[in-house]
JSON list of C-alpha atoms in Angstrom, two decimals:
[
{"chain": "P", "resi": 1, "resn": "UNK", "atom": "CA", "xyz": [-0.24, 0.15, 0.00]},
{"chain": "P", "resi": 2, "resn": "UNK", "atom": "CA", "xyz": [2.68, 2.41, 0.69]},
{"chain": "P", "resi": 3, "resn": "UNK", "atom": "CA", "xyz": [3.94, 1.78, -2.65]},
{"chain": "P", "resi": 4, "resn": "UNK", "atom": "CA", "xyz": [1.22, 2.29, -4.12]},
{"chain": "P", "resi": 5, "resn": "UNK", "atom": "CA", "xyz": [0.93, 5.34, -2.43]},
{"chain": "P", "resi": 6, "resn": "UNK", "atom": "CA", "xyz": [4.62, 6.82, -3.22]},
{"chain": "P", "resi": 7, "resn": "UNK", "atom": "CA", "xyz": [4.02, 5.74, -7.07]},
{"chain": "P", "resi": 8, "resn": "UNK", "atom": "CA", "xyz": [0.78, 7.98, -7.24]},
{"chain": "P", "resi": 9, "resn": "UNK", "atom": "CA", "xyz": [2.41, 10.74, -5.36]},
{"chain": "P", "resi": 10, "resn": "UNK", "atom": "CA", "xyz": [5.29, 10.44, -8.38]},
{"chain": "P", "resi": 11, "resn": "UNK", "atom": "CA", "xyz": [2.51, 10.39, -11.36]},
{"chain": "P", "resi": 12, "resn": "UNK", "atom": "CA", "xyz": [0.37, 13.19, -10.13]},
{"chain": "P", "resi": 13, "resn": "UNK", "atom": "CA", "xyz": [3.84, 15.40, -9.90]},
{"chain": "P", "resi": 14, "resn": "UNK", "atom": "CA", "xyz": [4.97, 13.79, -13.74]},
{"chain": "P", "resi": 15, "resn": "UNK", "atom": "CA", "xyz": [1.77, 14.92, -14.83]},
{"chain": "P", "resi": 16, "resn": "UNK", "atom": "CA", "xyz": [1.38, 18.40, -12.91]},
{"chain": "P", "resi": 17, "resn": "UNK", "atom": "CA", "xyz": [4.83, 19.17, -14.42]},
{"chain": "P", "resi": 18, "resn": "UNK", "atom": "CA", "xyz": [3.88, 17.95, -17.95]},
{"chain": "P", "resi": 19, "resn": "UNK", "atom": "CA", "xyz": [0.32, 19.91, -17.99]},
{"chain": "P", "resi": 20, "resn": "UNK", "atom": "CA", "xyz": [1.92, 22.79, -16.64]},
{"chain": "P", "resi": 21, "resn": "UNK", "atom": "CA", "xyz": [4.60, 23.04, -19.53]},
{"chain": "P", "resi": 22, "resn": "UNK", "atom": "CA", "xyz": [1.72, 22.34, -22.11]},
{"chain": "P", "resi": 23, "resn": "UNK", "atom": "CA", "xyz": [-0.63, 24.82, -20.78]},
{"chain": "P", "resi": 24, "resn": "UNK", "atom": "CA", "xyz": [3.03, 27.45, -20.51]},
{"chain": "P", "resi": 25, "resn": "UNK", "atom": "CA", "xyz": [3.75, 26.73, -24.22]},
{"chain": "P", "resi": 26, "resn": "UNK", "atom": "CA", "xyz": [0.21, 26.86, -25.51]},
{"chain": "P", "resi": 27, "resn": "UNK", "atom": "CA", "xyz": [0.06, 30.24, -23.72]},
{"chain": "P", "resi": 28, "resn": "UNK", "atom": "CA", "xyz": [3.09, 31.58, -25.00]},
{"chain": "P", "resi": 29, "resn": "UNK", "atom": "CA", "xyz": [2.14, 30.27, -28.73]},
{"chain": "P", "resi": 30, "resn": "UNK", "atom": "CA", "xyz": [-1.28, 32.18, -28.74]},
{"chain": "P", "resi": 31, "resn": "UNK", "atom": "CA", "xyz": [0.25, 35.68, -26.98]},
{"chain": "P", "resi": 32, "resn": "UNK", "atom": "CA", "xyz": [3.42, 36.16, -28.79]},
{"chain": "P", "resi": 33, "resn": "UNK", "atom": "CA", "xyz": [3.52, 38.19, -32.14]},
{"chain": "P", "resi": 34, "resn": "UNK", "atom": "CA", "xyz": [6.68, 39.49, -33.79]},
{"chain": "P", "resi": 35, "resn": "UNK", "atom": "CA", "xyz": [5.27, 42.73, -34.50]},
{"chain": "P", "resi": 36, "resn": "UNK", "atom": "CA", "xyz": [5.36, 43.32, -30.55]},
{"chain": "P", "resi": 37, "resn": "UNK", "atom": "CA", "xyz": [8.60, 41.43, -30.16]},
{"chain": "P", "resi": 38, "resn": "UNK", "atom": "CA", "xyz": [10.37, 45.06, -29.12]},
{"chain": "P", "resi": 39, "resn": "UNK", "atom": "CA", "xyz": [8.32, 45.74, -25.78]},
{"chain": "P", "resi": 40, "resn": "UNK", "atom": "CA", "xyz": [5.98, 42.73, -24.92]},
{"chain": "P", "resi": 41, "resn": "UNK", "atom": "CA", "xyz": [5.35, 41.41, -21.67]},
{"chain": "P", "resi": 42, "resn": "UNK", "atom": "CA", "xyz": [7.65, 38.84, -19.81]},
{"chain": "P", "resi": 43, "resn": "UNK", "atom": "CA", "xyz": [5.40, 37.03, -17.75]},
{"chain": "P", "resi": 44, "resn": "UNK", "atom": "CA", "xyz": [7.05, 33.53, -17.49]},
{"chain": "P", "resi": 45, "resn": "UNK", "atom": "CA", "xyz": [10.42, 33.39, -15.29]},
{"chain": "P", "resi": 46, "resn": "UNK", "atom": "CA", "xyz": [12.76, 30.06, -15.58]},
{"chain": "P", "resi": 47, "resn": "UNK", "atom": "CA", "xyz": [14.09, 28.59, -12.67]},
{"chain": "P", "resi": 48, "resn": "UNK", "atom": "CA", "xyz": [16.38, 31.82, -11.52]},
{"chain": "P", "resi": 49, "resn": "UNK", "atom": "CA", "xyz": [13.73, 34.26, -11.41]},
{"chain": "P", "resi": 50, "resn": "UNK", "atom": "CA", "xyz": [15.06, 35.73, -14.58]},
{"chain": "P", "resi": 51, "resn": "UNK", "atom": "CA", "xyz": [12.29, 36.72, -17.77]},
{"chain": "P", "resi": 52, "resn": "UNK", "atom": "CA", "xyz": [12.09, 34.25, -20.48]},
{"chain": "P", "resi": 53, "resn": "UNK", "atom": "CA", "xyz": [11.66, 34.87, -24.23]},
{"chain": "P", "resi": 54, "resn": "UNK", "atom": "CA", "xyz": [7.97, 33.19, -25.60]},
{"chain": "P", "resi": 55, "resn": "UNK", "atom": "CA", "xyz": [10.41, 30.92, -27.80]},
{"chain": "P", "resi": 56, "resn": "UNK", "atom": "CA", "xyz": [12.91, 30.22, -25.72]},
{"chain": "P", "resi": 57, "resn": "UNK", "atom": "CA", "xyz": [11.91, 26.64, -25.06]},
{"chain": "P", "resi": 58, "resn": "UNK", "atom": "CA", "xyz": [9.87, 25.74, -27.55]},
{"chain": "P", "resi": 59, "resn": "UNK", "atom": "CA", "xyz": [10.21, 21.78, -26.97]},
{"chain": "P", "resi": 60, "resn": "UNK", "atom": "CA", "xyz": [9.53, 21.86, -23.06]},
{"chain": "P", "resi": 61, "resn": "UNK", "atom": "CA", "xyz": [6.49, 18.78, -23.37]},
{"chain": "P", "resi": 62, "resn": "UNK", "atom": "CA", "xyz": [9.17, 17.08, -25.48]},
{"chain": "P", "resi": 63, "resn": "UNK", "atom": "CA", "xyz": [11.66, 17.36, -23.17]},
{"chain": "P", "resi": 64, "resn": "UNK", "atom": "CA", "xyz": [9.41, 16.34, -20.50]},
{"chain": "P", "resi": 65, "resn": "UNK", "atom": "CA", "xyz": [8.43, 12.87, -22.24]},
{"chain": "P", "resi": 66, "resn": "UNK", "atom": "CA", "xyz": [11.96, 12.45, -23.11]},
{"chain": "P", "resi": 67, "resn": "UNK", "atom": "CA", "xyz": [12.74, 12.43, -19.44]},
{"chain": "P", "resi": 68, "resn": "UNK", "atom": "CA", "xyz": [9.83, 10.29, -18.77]},
{"chain": "P", "resi": 69, "resn": "UNK", "atom": "CA", "xyz": [10.80, 7.92, -21.43]},
{"chain": "P", "resi": 70, "resn": "UNK", "atom": "CA", "xyz": [14.43, 7.64, -19.82]},
{"chain": "P", "resi": 71, "resn": "UNK", "atom": "CA", "xyz": [13.19, 6.81, -16.48]},
{"chain": "P", "resi": 72, "resn": "UNK", "atom": "CA", "xyz": [10.69, 4.32, -17.56]},
{"chain": "P", "resi": 73, "resn": "UNK", "atom": "CA", "xyz": [13.64, 2.92, -19.26]},
{"chain": "P", "resi": 74, "resn": "UNK", "atom": "CA", "xyz": [15.93, 2.95, -16.21]},
{"chain": "P", "resi": 75, "resn": "UNK", "atom": "CA", "xyz": [13.18, 1.30, -14.50]},
{"chain": "P", "resi": 76, "resn": "UNK", "atom": "CA", "xyz": [12.81, -1.63, -17.09]},
{"chain": "P", "resi": 77, "resn": "UNK", "atom": "CA", "xyz": [16.49, -2.02, -16.92]},
{"chain": "P", "resi": 78, "resn": "UNK", "atom": "CA", "xyz": [16.83, -2.54, -13.00]},
{"chain": "P", "resi": 79, "resn": "UNK", "atom": "CA", "xyz": [13.94, -4.83, -12.59]},
{"chain": "P", "resi": 80, "resn": "UNK", "atom": "CA", "xyz": [15.39, -6.61, -15.60]},
{"chain": "P", "resi": 81, "resn": "UNK", "atom": "CA", "xyz": [19.34, -6.74, -14.45]},
{"chain": "P", "resi": 82, "resn": "UNK", "atom": "CA", "xyz": [17.45, -8.07, -11.09]},
{"chain": "P", "resi": 83, "resn": "UNK", "atom": "CA", "xyz": [15.91, -11.10, -12.83]},
{"chain": "P", "resi": 84, "resn": "UNK", "atom": "CA", "xyz": [18.61, -12.02, -14.83]},
{"chain": "P", "resi": 85, "resn": "UNK", "atom": "CA", "xyz": [20.98, -11.99, -11.82]},
{"chain": "P", "resi": 86, "resn": "UNK", "atom": "CA", "xyz": [18.27, -14.29, -9.60]},
{"chain": "P", "resi": 87, "resn": "UNK", "atom": "CA", "xyz": [17.69, -16.49, -12.50]},
{"chain": "P", "resi": 88, "resn": "UNK", "atom": "CA", "xyz": [20.83, -17.08, -14.30]},
{"chain": "P", "resi": 89, "resn": "UNK", "atom": "CA", "xyz": [23.35, -16.44, -11.10]},
{"chain": "P", "resi": 90, "resn": "UNK", "atom": "CA", "xyz": [26.58, -14.64, -11.54]},
{"chain": "P", "resi": 91, "resn": "UNK", "atom": "CA", "xyz": [26.11, -12.66, -8.33]},
{"chain": "P", "resi": 92, "resn": "UNK", "atom": "CA", "xyz": [26.04, -8.77, -8.18]},
{"chain": "P", "resi": 93, "resn": "UNK", "atom": "CA", "xyz": [29.91, -8.37, -8.03]},
{"chain": "P", "resi": 94, "resn": "UNK", "atom": "CA", "xyz": [29.75, -10.07, -11.09]},
{"chain": "P", "resi": 95, "resn": "UNK", "atom": "CA", "xyz": [26.98, -7.74, -13.01]},
{"chain": "P", "resi": 96, "resn": "UNK", "atom": "CA", "xyz": [28.28, -4.60, -11.22]},
{"chain": "P", "resi": 97, "resn": "UNK", "atom": "CA", "xyz": [31.69, -5.60, -13.14]},
{"chain": "P", "resi": 98, "resn": "UNK", "atom": "CA", "xyz": [30.08, -6.26, -16.51]},
{"chain": "P", "resi": 99, "resn": "UNK", "atom": "CA", "xyz": [28.38, -3.06, -15.93]},
{"chain": "P", "resi": 100, "resn": "UNK", "atom": "CA", "xyz": [31.45, -1.09, -15.35]},
{"chain": "P", "resi": 101, "resn": "UNK", "atom": "CA", "xyz": [33.08, -2.37, -17.91]},
{"chain": "P", "resi": 102, "resn": "UNK", "atom": "CA", "xyz": [31.05, -2.01, -20.66]},
{"chain": "P", "resi": 103, "resn": "UNK", "atom": "CA", "xyz": [29.59, 1.24, -19.52]},
{"chain": "P", "resi": 104, "resn": "UNK", "atom": "CA", "xyz": [33.31, 2.06, -19.99]},
{"chain": "P", "resi": 105, "resn": "UNK", "atom": "CA", "xyz": [33.45, 0.78, -23.67]},
{"chain": "P", "resi": 106, "resn": "UNK", "atom": "CA", "xyz": [30.25, 2.77, -24.64]},
{"chain": "P", "resi": 107, "resn": "UNK", "atom": "CA", "xyz": [31.47, 5.83, -22.94]},
{"chain": "P", "resi": 108, "resn": "UNK", "atom": "CA", "xyz": [35.28, 6.00, -24.84]},
{"chain": "P", "resi": 109, "resn": "UNK", "atom": "CA", "xyz": [33.17, 5.10, -28.23]}
]
């Protein structure tokens, strides 16, 4: 039950972030006109409180979905690795050694 509540809380936070970015990008696209680019209203701010241009982050919803996809793939990888270690043996030390070796090889390429 605790895991379900934690997962639901995380999903609510992710959905809030995605919908906020969608609304902000939709609002920016409707209110921005190139003729008023010199004196437009800078109502949105970045993480540091600095005003942002309406087209500064044009693909923020895509970025949210890519981050969600990366998190899901990492979770699937962890679950499959745990299943492989339990099923085929080898232990955690062999898994960590192979993960480090192939991570090093892929990173150098």
